CSV table of C-alpha atoms in Angstrom, one decimal:
chain,number,residue,atom,x,y,z
A,24,ASP,CA,0.0,0.5,-16.4
A,25,ILE,CA,0.8,3.8,-14.7
A,26,VAL,CA,4.5,3.9,-13.8
A,27,MET,CA,5.3,5.9,-10.6
A,28,THR,CA,8.8,7.4,-10.5
A,29,GLN,CA,10.2,8.9,-7.2
A,30,SER,CA,13.2,11.1,-6.6
A,31,PRO,CA,15.5,11.1,-4.9
A,32,LEU,CA,15.8,7.5,-3.9
A,33,SER,CA,18.0,8.4,-0.9
A,34,LEU,CA,17.5,11.5,1.1
A,35,PRO,CA,19.9,12.4,4.0
A,36,VAL,CA,18.4,15.3,6.0
A,37,THR,CA,19.6,17.3,9.0
A,38,PRO,CA,17.0,17.4,11.9
A,39,GLY,CA,15.0,20.6,11.7
A,40,GLU,CA,15.6,21.1,8.0
A,41,PRO,CA,12.9,20.6,5.3
A,42,ALA,CA,12.7,17.6,3.0
A,43,PHE,CA,11.0,17.2,-0.4
A,44,ILE,CA,10.2,14.0,-2.2
A,45,SER,CA,9.0,14.1,-5.8
A,46,CYS,CA,6.7,11.6,-7.5
A,47,ARG,CA,6.0,11.6,-11.2
A,48,SER,CA,3.4,9.4,-12.8
A,49,SER,CA,3.6,8.2,-16.5
A,50,GLN,CA,0.0,9.5,-17.0
A,51,SER,CA,-2.1,11.9,-15.1
A,52,VAL,CA,-3.8,10.6,-11.9
A,53,LEU,CA,-6.2,13.5,-12.0
A,54,HIS,CA,-9.7,12.2,-12.5
A,55,SER,CA,-12.4,14.1,-14.4
A,56,ASN,CA,-14.2,14.4,-11.0
A,57,GLY,CA,-11.4,16.7,-9.8
A,58,ASN,CA,-9.8,14.1,-7.5
A,59,LYS,CA,-6.1,13.4,-7.6
A,60,TYR,CA,-5.7,9.7,-6.8
A,61,LEU,CA,-2.3,10.0,-5.3
A,62,GLY,CA,-1.3,8.9,-1.9
A,63,TRP,CA,1.8,9.0,0.3
A,64,TYR,CA,2.9,6.3,2.7
A,65,LEU,CA,5.8,5.9,5.2
A,66,GLN,CA,7.2,2.6,6.2
A,67,LYS,CA,9.3,3.0,9.3
A,68,PRO,CA,12.0,0.3,10.0
A,69,GLY,CA,10.4,-3.0,11.1
A,70,LYS,CA,6.9,-1.6,10.8
A,71,SER,CA,4.0,-1.8,8.3
A,72,PRO,CA,3.3,1.1,6.0
A,73,GLN,CA,1.2,4.0,7.3
A,74,LEU,CA,-0.9,6.5,5.4
A,75,LEU,CA,0.3,10.1,5.4
A,76,ILE,CA,-1.5,11.8,2.6
A,77,TYR,CA,-4.5,10.9,0.3
A,78,LEU,CA,-6.1,12.5,-2.7
A,79,GLY,CA,-2.9,14.4,-3.3
A,80,SER,CA,-3.0,16.8,-0.4
A,81,ASN,CA,-5.3,15.5,2.4
A,82,ARG,CA,-3.5,14.7,5.6
A,83,ALA,CA,-4.5,11.4,7.2
A,84,SER,CA,-5.8,11.4,10.8
A,85,GLY,CA,-3.1,11.8,13.3
A,86,VAL,CA,-0.4,12.8,10.8
A,87,PRO,CA,1.5,15.9,12.0
A,88,ASP,CA,1.0,19.1,10.1
A,89,ARG,CA,4.7,19.1,9.3
A,90,PHE,CA,3.7,16.8,6.4
A,91,SER,CA,2.0,18.2,3.4
A,92,GLY,CA,1.3,17.0,-0.1
A,93,SER,CA,0.9,19.1,-3.3
A,94,GLY,CA,0.8,18.7,-7.1
A,95,SER,CA,-1.5,17.9,-9.9
A,96,GLY,CA,-1.6,16.0,-13.2
A,97,THR,CA,1.6,13.9,-13.3
A,98,ASP,CA,3.8,15.7,-10.7
A,99,TYR,CA,3.4,15.5,-7.0
A,100,THR,CA,5.5,16.5,-4.0
A,101,LEU,CA,5.6,15.4,-0.3
A,102,LYS,CA,7.1,18.1,1.9
A,103,ILE,CA,8.3,17.6,5.5
A,104,SER,CA,8.7,21.1,6.9
A,105,ARG,CA,11.0,20.2,9.7
A,106,VAL,CA,12.4,16.7,9.8
A,107,GLU,CA,12.6,14.9,13.1
A,108,ALA,CA,14.5,11.7,14.0
A,109,ASP,CA,11.2,9.7,14.0
A,110,ASP,CA,10.6,10.5,10.3
A,111,VAL,CA,13.2,8.0,9.1
A,112,GLY,CA,12.0,5.2,6.9
A,113,VAL,CA,11.0,4.6,3.3
A,114,TYR,CA,8.4,6.9,1.7
A,115,TYR,CA,6.2,5.7,-1.2
A,116,CYS,CA,3.8,7.4,-3.5
A,117,MET,CA,0.9,5.3,-4.8
A,118,GLN,CA,-1.6,5.9,-7.5
A,119,GLY,CA,-5.2,4.7,-7.0
A,120,LEU,CA,-6.7,5.9,-10.3
A,121,GLN,CA,-6.7,2.6,-12.1
A,122,THR,CA,-5.7,-1.0,-11.6
A,123,PRO,CA,-3.1,-2.3,-11.4
A,124,ILE,CA,-2.5,0.0,-8.4
A,125,THR,CA,1.2,1.0,-8.5
A,126,PHE,CA,3.7,2.3,-6.1
A,127,GLY,CA,6.9,4.4,-6.6
A,128,GLN,CA,10.2,2.7,-5.9
A,129,GLY,CA,10.5,4.3,-2.5
A,130,THR,CA,12.6,7.1,-1.1
A,131,ARG,CA,14.8,6.2,1.9
A,132,LEU,CA,15.0,9.2,4.3
A,133,GLU,CA,17.9,9.1,6.8
A,134,ILE,CA,19.1,11.5,9.4
A,135,LYS,CA,22.5,13.1,8.9
B,16,GLU,CA,-9.6,1.0,16.8
B,17,VAL,CA,-9.1,-0.5,13.3
B,18,GLU,CA,-7.1,-3.7,13.4
B,19,LEU,CA,-6.0,-6.1,10.6
B,20,VAL,CA,-4.3,-9.3,11.6
B,21,GLU,CA,-2.7,-11.6,9.0
B,22,SER,CA,-2.0,-15.3,9.5
B,23,GLY,CA,-0.9,-18.3,7.5
B,24,GLY,CA,2.6,-17.2,6.5
B,25,ASP,CA,5.1,-20.2,6.2
B,26,LEU,CA,8.0,-21.7,4.5
B,27,VAL,CA,6.8,-23.6,1.4
B,28,GLN,CA,8.4,-25.4,-1.6
B,29,PRO,CA,8.1,-24.0,-5.1
B,30,GLY,CA,5.0,-25.2,-6.9
B,31,ARG,CA,3.0,-25.6,-3.6
B,32,SER,CA,0.0,-23.7,-2.3
B,33,LEU,CA,-0.6,-21.5,0.7
B,34,ARG,CA,-3.6,-19.6,2.1
B,35,LEU,CA,-3.2,-16.4,4.0
B,36,SER,CA,-6.0,-15.0,6.1
B,37,CYS,CA,-6.8,-11.5,7.4
B,38,ALA,CA,-9.1,-10.8,10.3
B,39,GLY,CA,-10.5,-7.3,10.5
B,40,SER,CA,-12.0,-5.6,13.6
B,41,GLY,CA,-12.9,-2.2,14.8
B,42,PHE,CA,-14.8,-1.3,11.6
B,43,THR,CA,-17.7,-2.4,9.4
B,44,PHE,CA,-15.7,-5.0,7.4
B,45,SER,CA,-18.4,-5.3,4.7
B,46,ASP,CA,-18.2,-1.6,3.8
B,47,TYR,CA,-14.6,-1.8,2.6
B,48,ALA,CA,-12.6,-3.4,-0.2
B,49,MET,CA,-9.7,-5.6,1.1
B,50,SER,CA,-6.4,-5.4,-0.5
B,51,TRP,CA,-3.1,-7.4,-0.3
B,52,VAL,CA,0.3,-5.8,-0.8
B,53,ARG,CA,3.7,-7.4,-0.5
B,54,ARG,CA,7.3,-6.4,0.0
B,55,ALA,CA,10.0,-8.8,-1.2
B,56,PRO,CA,13.4,-8.6,0.5
B,57,GLY,CA,15.4,-5.6,-0.7
B,58,LYS,CA,12.4,-4.4,-2.8
B,59,GLY,CA,9.6,-1.9,-2.5
B,60,LEU,CA,5.9,-2.3,-2.1
B,61,GLU,CA,4.0,-4.3,-4.7
B,62,TRP,CA,0.2,-4.3,-4.9
B,63,ILE,CA,-1.1,-7.8,-5.4
B,64,GLY,CA,-4.8,-7.3,-5.7
B,65,PHE,CA,-8.1,-6.5,-4.0
B,66,ILE,CA,-11.6,-7.6,-3.6
B,67,ARG,CA,-14.3,-4.9,-3.6
B,68,SER,CA,-17.1,-4.7,-1.1
B,69,LYS,CA,-20.5,-6.4,-2.0
B,70,VAL,CA,-21.9,-3.0,-2.8
B,71,TYR,CA,-19.4,-2.8,-5.6
B,72,GLY,CA,-20.1,-6.4,-6.6
B,73,ALA,CA,-17.3,-8.1,-4.6
B,74,THR,CA,-15.3,-8.2,-7.8
B,75,THR,CA,-11.5,-8.8,-7.8
B,76,GLU,CA,-8.5,-7.2,-9.5
B,77,TYR,CA,-5.0,-8.6,-9.6
B,78,ALA,CA,-1.5,-7.6,-10.6
B,79,ALA,CA,-0.2,-9.3,-13.7
B,80,SER,CA,2.5,-11.1,-11.7
B,81,VAL,CA,0.0,-13.1,-9.7
B,82,LYS,CA,-3.1,-13.2,-12.0
B,83,GLY,CA,-4.2,-16.8,-12.5
B,84,ARG,CA,-2.2,-18.1,-9.5
B,85,PHE,CA,-3.6,-16.0,-6.6
B,86,THR,CA,-7.2,-15.6,-5.6
B,87,ILE,CA,-8.7,-13.1,-3.1
B,88,SER,CA,-11.9,-13.9,-1.3
B,89,ARG,CA,-13.9,-12.5,1.6
B,90,ASP,CA,-16.3,-13.8,4.3
B,91,ASP,CA,-18.1,-10.8,5.6
B,92,SER,CA,-20.0,-12.8,8.2
B,93,ASN,CA,-16.7,-13.5,9.9
B,94,ASN,CA,-14.8,-10.3,8.9
B,95,ILE,CA,-12.1,-12.3,7.2
B,96,ALA,CA,-10.4,-11.9,3.8
B,97,HIS,CA,-8.3,-14.7,2.3
B,98,LEU,CA,-5.4,-14.8,-0.2
B,99,GLN,CA,-5.1,-18.2,-1.9
B,100,MET,CA,-1.7,-18.6,-3.4
B,101,ASN,CA,-1.1,-21.5,-5.9
B,102,SER,CA,1.9,-22.5,-8.0
B,103,LEU,CA,4.2,-20.5,-5.7
B,104,LYS,CA,7.5,-19.3,-7.1
B,105,THR,CA,10.7,-18.3,-5.3
B,106,GLU,CA,10.0,-14.7,-6.3
B,107,ASP,CA,6.8,-14.8,-4.3
B,108,THR,CA,9.0,-14.7,-1.1
B,109,ALA,CA,7.9,-11.5,0.7
B,110,VAL,CA,6.1,-10.1,3.7
B,111,TYR,CA,2.4,-10.0,2.8
B,112,TYR,CA,0.3,-7.1,4.2
B,113,CYS,CA,-3.4,-7.1,4.4
B,114,SER,CA,-4.8,-3.6,3.9
B,115,ARG,CA,-8.1,-1.8,3.9
B,116,TRP,CA,-9.0,-0.1,0.7
B,117,LYS,CA,-11.3,2.9,0.9
B,118,HIS,CA,-13.8,3.1,-2.0
B,119,VAL,CA,-14.5,6.4,-3.7
B,120,GLN,CA,-11.3,8.0,-2.3
B,121,ASP,CA,-9.4,5.0,-3.7
B,122,HIS,CA,-6.5,4.5,-1.3
B,123,ILE,CA,-5.3,2.2,1.4
B,124,ASP,CA,-6.1,3.7,4.8
B,125,ALA,CA,-5.1,0.9,7.1
B,126,TRP,CA,-2.5,-1.9,7.2
B,127,GLY,CA,-1.9,-5.1,9.1
B,128,LYS,CA,1.5,-6.0,10.6
B,129,GLY,CA,2.2,-8.5,7.8
B,130,THR,CA,3.0,-12.2,7.6
B,131,THR,CA,6.1,-13.8,6.0
B,132,VAL,CA,6.0,-16.2,3.1
B,133,THR,CA,9.2,-17.9,2.1
B,134,VAL,CA,9.2,-20.0,-1.0
B,135,SER,CA,12.3,-22.2,-1.1
B,136,SER,CA,13.3,-25.8,-1.7
């Protein structure tokens, strides 16, 4: 199984400041076809998860351009360029390269 | 608008069975794999399994924690997916989310609101 490890697990951020979440996979999620099967999701309090980023760096429809994904191989980063109050919640990375599909432990973003 | 609506969550005793349903609308249901993900209290997201679309053979994959106890099925004529859960354990207590899995790009691109399953005596 591919193990997904996120850091930090807790992230207090001042509004307007940037935030970075790291996700490391135990083996590469880069396929030979060039696709990186890495997605990012946000679960806001009391809500179901929502897709932010797919294939490593593609922003999902309706996601603000403050959110961006980067990385390759086993190391990926989600960047929020300017954090807003509405961004609070738990962020998860997920690999879709092979089953079992696996999620990171989650990173809880809170506003300072 | 894409919508996924789960139903069937309940309080059930250990060892008993329960079936969850997921009704999809606003998209061509038969084109997508359907996946189930759960979140236990105080824990993170856990993928349970999915059923591929008929084009991909409607085959299923499961997490080790539920394999042999849970079964995912689909009824494309009614746009419904089911999660049959047998031999339930207390550790199966969670909010269960139905989700839409996008083939080729291989990620979840839509989620239902979830239904709560509590396994307790």
